Amino acid sequence: ERMRREGAAPTIATYDMLLAVAGRAKISRGWQRKDKALNNGLKVFDLLAEAKLKPCLSTFEALILCARSSEAVELVFKMMDSEEIKKSEAMYERAILSLKNNAGSVQSALVTGLLERAEAESCLSSRVYSAALAVFFTAGDPDSGLALVKKLTSQNSRHLSPHIYSLALKMCAKYELEDEVKALAQHARGGVHLNSFLERQLVALGQ
């Protein structure tokens, strides 16, 4: 309102910024706290409609930051479909990370489902896989995390990155999976996947 009073009409970038702020705001614990962030984002969408501006990919990439549950993710995806906007790697990365608040076993199944959808829509990337590993780690599900890493290493996937190895090694170390640590270390050293941080991590693990 202040911008309009001063003769500066808000642009789509203005609303994208408001959505990003709403998505990153801390929501206090309590009843329906998972939905509150998305509701805040949808209020910004109402303002967008009032301004007669159409959302674009960057708008939905900001809105997905407001998702805190699988239901919220599905709603955002449906909104994108209704606007005929294709999803992006960033959308799937953020959608997967939004599931950290779900229960462990449910969380892992939802992440696996999102990975399958990302693959079908050609939206996989090292960042998407890193997000999945981070959520598997949070969920206390090393089996799903290791299955994903083994799939990537067996295929010598172009999406392998030092960060993926680092997350996998951290998971294996936490659950004292020594054989897996050795296998990951050998694969990382055998390829071009080392950086200074990963090198230090391998040394600290005796590899």
Short mmCIF file of C-alpha atoms in Angstrom, two decimals:
data_model
loop_
_atom_site.label_atom_id
_atom_site.label_comp_id
_atom_site.label_asym_id
_atom_site.label_seq_id
_atom_site.Cartn_x
_atom_site.Cartn_y
_atom_site.Cartn_z
CA GLU A 1 0.00 0.00 0.00
CA ARG A 2 2.82 2.39 0.85
CA MET A 3 4.46 1.73 -2.53
CA ARG A 4 1.22 2.55 -4.32
CA ARG A 5 0.78 5.76 -2.33
CA GLU A 6 4.24 6.82 -3.37
CA GLY A 7 3.56 6.04 -7.03
CA ALA A 8 5.67 2.86 -7.24
CA ALA A 9 3.48 -0.06 -8.29
CA PRO A 10 4.58 -3.45 -6.90
CA THR A 11 5.96 -5.85 -9.51
CA ILE A 12 5.98 -9.64 -9.64
CA ALA A 13 9.45 -9.49 -8.05
CA THR A 14 7.97 -7.60 -5.11
CA TYR A 15 5.47 -10.36 -4.43
CA ASP A 16 8.13 -13.06 -4.92
CA MET A 17 10.15 -11.35 -2.18
CA LEU A 18 7.13 -11.20 0.14
CA LEU A 19 6.51 -14.91 -0.44
CA ALA A 20 10.12 -15.75 0.34
CA VAL A 21 9.92 -13.77 3.58
CA ALA A 22 6.67 -15.54 4.52
CA GLY A 23 8.27 -18.90 3.77
CA ARG A 24 11.30 -18.29 5.93
CA ALA A 25 9.39 -16.82 8.88
CA LYS A 26 9.42 -18.97 12.01
CA ILE A 27 5.99 -20.34 12.88
CA SER A 28 5.35 -20.88 16.59
CA ARG A 29 4.39 -24.35 17.68
CA GLY A 30 0.77 -25.11 18.22
CA TRP A 31 -2.45 -26.08 16.52
CA GLN A 32 -2.33 -26.02 12.70
CA ARG A 33 1.18 -24.55 12.75
CA LYS A 34 2.08 -26.46 9.56
CA ASP A 35 -0.68 -24.72 7.62
CA LYS A 36 -0.02 -21.23 8.93
CA ALA A 37 3.02 -20.59 6.75
CA LEU A 38 1.17 -21.63 3.60
CA ASN A 39 -1.84 -19.53 4.56
CA ASN A 40 0.46 -16.53 4.86
CA GLY A 41 1.80 -17.29 1.39
CA LEU A 42 -1.69 -17.63 -0.07
CA LYS A 43 -2.58 -14.21 1.32
CA VAL A 44 0.27 -12.79 -0.76
CA PHE A 45 -1.16 -14.66 -3.75
CA ASP A 46 -4.48 -12.90 -3.17
CA LEU A 47 -2.65 -9.57 -3.32
CA LEU A 48 -1.03 -10.70 -6.54
CA ALA A 49 -4.44 -11.38 -8.07
CA GLU A 50 -5.76 -8.02 -6.87
CA ALA A 51 -2.84 -6.35 -8.65
CA LYS A 52 -3.82 -8.27 -11.82
CA LEU A 53 -0.40 -9.91 -12.02
CA LYS A 54 0.08 -13.52 -13.11
CA PRO A 55 2.35 -15.80 -11.12
CA CYS A 56 5.40 -17.25 -12.85
CA LEU A 57 7.90 -19.98 -11.97
CA SER A 58 9.83 -17.77 -9.57
CA THR A 59 6.57 -16.99 -7.74
CA PHE A 60 5.89 -20.68 -7.11
CA GLU A 61 9.53 -21.30 -6.18
CA ALA A 62 9.00 -18.70 -3.47
CA LEU A 63 5.57 -20.06 -2.45
CA ILE A 64 6.92 -23.61 -1.98
CA LEU A 65 9.08 -22.19 0.83
CA CYS A 66 5.81 -21.77 2.74
CA ALA A 67 5.01 -25.48 2.51
CA ARG A 68 5.39 -27.43 5.76
CA SER A 69 3.57 -30.66 4.85
CA SER A 70 2.91 -33.02 1.95
CA GLU A 71 -0.61 -31.56 1.66
CA ALA A 72 0.83 -28.07 1.26
CA VAL A 73 3.27 -29.30 -1.39
CA GLU A 74 0.44 -30.95 -3.33
CA LEU A 75 -1.62 -27.76 -3.23
CA VAL A 76 1.26 -25.70 -4.62
CA PHE A 77 1.87 -28.28 -7.35
CA LYS A 78 -1.81 -28.23 -8.32
CA MET A 79 -1.74 -24.44 -8.47
CA MET A 80 1.23 -24.67 -10.85
CA ASP A 81 -0.59 -27.18 -13.02
CA SER A 82 -3.61 -24.91 -13.25
CA GLU A 83 -1.33 -22.12 -14.48
CA GLU A 84 0.39 -24.56 -16.87
CA ILE A 85 3.80 -23.79 -15.38
CA LYS A 86 6.39 -26.57 -15.44
CA LYS A 87 8.15 -27.47 -12.22
CA SER A 88 11.86 -26.89 -11.75
CA GLU A 89 14.74 -28.52 -9.91
CA ALA A 90 14.47 -25.80 -7.26
CA MET A 91 10.77 -26.63 -6.77
CA TYR A 92 11.54 -30.27 -6.05
CA GLU A 93 14.51 -29.46 -3.83
CA ARG A 94 12.39 -27.14 -1.70
CA ALA A 95 9.40 -29.50 -1.72
CA ILE A 96 11.56 -32.33 -0.38
CA LEU A 97 13.13 -30.16 2.32
CA SER A 98 9.64 -29.06 3.42
CA LEU A 99 8.96 -32.62 4.60
CA LYS A 100 11.41 -32.51 7.49
CA ASN A 101 8.52 -32.05 9.92
CA ASN A 102 6.83 -35.34 8.99
CA ALA A 103 7.23 -38.58 10.90
CA GLY A 104 10.18 -40.76 9.89
CA SER A 105 8.65 -43.62 7.88
CA VAL A 106 6.01 -41.36 6.32
CA GLN A 107 8.70 -38.81 5.54
CA SER A 108 10.87 -41.31 3.65
CA ALA A 109 7.98 -42.60 1.55
CA LEU A 110 6.98 -39.06 0.59
CA VAL A 111 10.55 -38.17 -0.39
CA THR A 112 10.86 -41.30 -2.52
CA GLY A 113 7.61 -40.37 -4.26
CA LEU A 114 8.86 -36.84 -4.97
CA LEU A 115 12.12 -38.20 -6.39
CA GLU A 116 10.14 -40.40 -8.78
CA ARG A 117 8.05 -37.43 -9.89
CA ALA A 118 11.15 -35.28 -10.32
CA GLU A 119 12.70 -37.95 -12.53
CA ALA A 120 9.54 -38.19 -14.63
CA GLU A 121 9.63 -34.41 -15.15
CA SER A 122 13.40 -34.26 -15.82
CA CYS A 123 13.95 -32.21 -12.66
CA LEU A 124 16.64 -34.24 -10.94
CA SER A 125 19.90 -32.58 -9.89
CA SER A 126 22.62 -32.98 -7.28
CA ARG A 127 20.76 -30.43 -5.13
CA VAL A 128 17.55 -32.48 -5.30
CA TYR A 129 19.42 -35.65 -4.31
CA SER A 130 21.24 -33.78 -1.52
CA ALA A 131 17.88 -32.58 -0.18
CA ALA A 132 16.58 -36.16 -0.19
CA LEU A 133 19.63 -37.44 1.67
CA ALA A 134 19.32 -34.65 4.23
CA VAL A 135 15.70 -35.61 4.91
CA PHE A 136 16.50 -39.34 5.12
CA PHE A 137 19.20 -38.44 7.65
CA THR A 138 16.77 -36.32 9.69
CA ALA A 139 14.18 -39.12 9.53
CA GLY A 140 16.65 -41.63 10.94
CA ASP A 141 16.38 -43.76 7.81
CA PRO A 142 19.92 -44.74 6.73
CA ASP A 143 18.60 -47.65 4.63
CA SER A 144 16.75 -45.35 2.23
CA GLY A 145 19.67 -42.93 2.17
CA LEU A 146 22.21 -45.64 1.37
CA ALA A 147 19.95 -47.21 -1.25
CA LEU A 148 19.83 -43.84 -3.01
CA VAL A 149 23.61 -43.36 -2.82
CA LYS A 150 24.28 -46.89 -4.07
CA LYS A 151 21.98 -46.25 -7.02
CA LEU A 152 23.89 -43.08 -7.88
CA THR A 153 27.34 -44.64 -7.48
CA SER A 154 26.44 -47.80 -9.42
CA GLN A 155 25.30 -45.62 -12.30
CA ASN A 156 28.26 -43.26 -11.84
CA SER A 157 25.59 -40.58 -11.99
CA ARG A 158 26.52 -37.10 -13.20
CA HIS A 159 24.57 -35.83 -10.18
CA LEU A 160 27.12 -37.15 -7.68
CA SER A 161 28.79 -34.29 -5.82
CA PRO A 162 31.11 -33.81 -2.83
CA HIS A 163 28.09 -32.71 -0.80
CA ILE A 164 26.23 -35.95 -1.53
CA TYR A 165 29.26 -37.99 -0.46
CA SER A 166 29.63 -35.84 2.65
CA LEU A 167 26.00 -36.36 3.70
CA ALA A 168 26.23 -40.11 3.04
CA LEU A 169 29.45 -40.42 5.02
CA LYS A 170 27.96 -38.49 7.94
CA MET A 171 24.96 -40.84 7.92
CA CYS A 172 27.15 -43.94 7.81
CA ALA A 173 29.39 -42.65 10.59
CA LYS A 174 26.40 -41.92 12.84
CA TYR A 175 25.08 -45.47 12.43
CA GLU A 176 28.58 -47.03 12.61
CA LEU A 177 28.37 -48.55 9.13
CA GLU A 178 32.12 -49.03 8.63
CA ASP A 179 31.96 -51.10 5.44
CA GLU A 180 29.77 -48.49 3.79
CA VAL A 181 32.16 -45.72 4.84
CA LYS A 182 35.07 -47.57 3.20
CA ALA A 183 33.10 -48.19 0.01
CA LEU A 184 32.05 -44.55 -0.25
CA ALA A 185 35.61 -43.37 0.41
CA GLN A 186 36.99 -45.59 -2.35
CA HIS A 187 34.37 -44.43 -4.82
CA ALA A 188 34.91 -40.76 -3.97
CA ARG A 189 38.68 -41.04 -4.31
CA GLY A 190 38.36 -43.03 -7.53
CA GLY A 191 36.40 -40.31 -9.25
CA VAL A 192 36.56 -36.56 -9.41
CA HIS A 193 34.31 -35.96 -6.42
CA LEU A 194 36.80 -34.64 -3.87
CA ASN A 195 37.03 -31.13 -2.50
CA SER A 196 38.97 -29.86 0.51
CA PHE A 197 36.04 -30.30 2.92
CA LEU A 198 35.36 -33.89 1.80
CA GLU A 199 39.08 -34.68 1.94
CA ARG A 200 39.23 -33.51 5.57
CA GLN A 201 36.10 -35.52 6.37
CA LEU A 202 37.63 -38.68 4.90
CA VAL A 203 40.85 -38.16 6.87
CA ALA A 204 38.85 -37.65 10.08
CA LEU A 205 37.09 -40.95 9.40
CA GLY A 206 40.42 -42.73 8.90
CA GLN A 207 39.97 -42.97 5.15
#
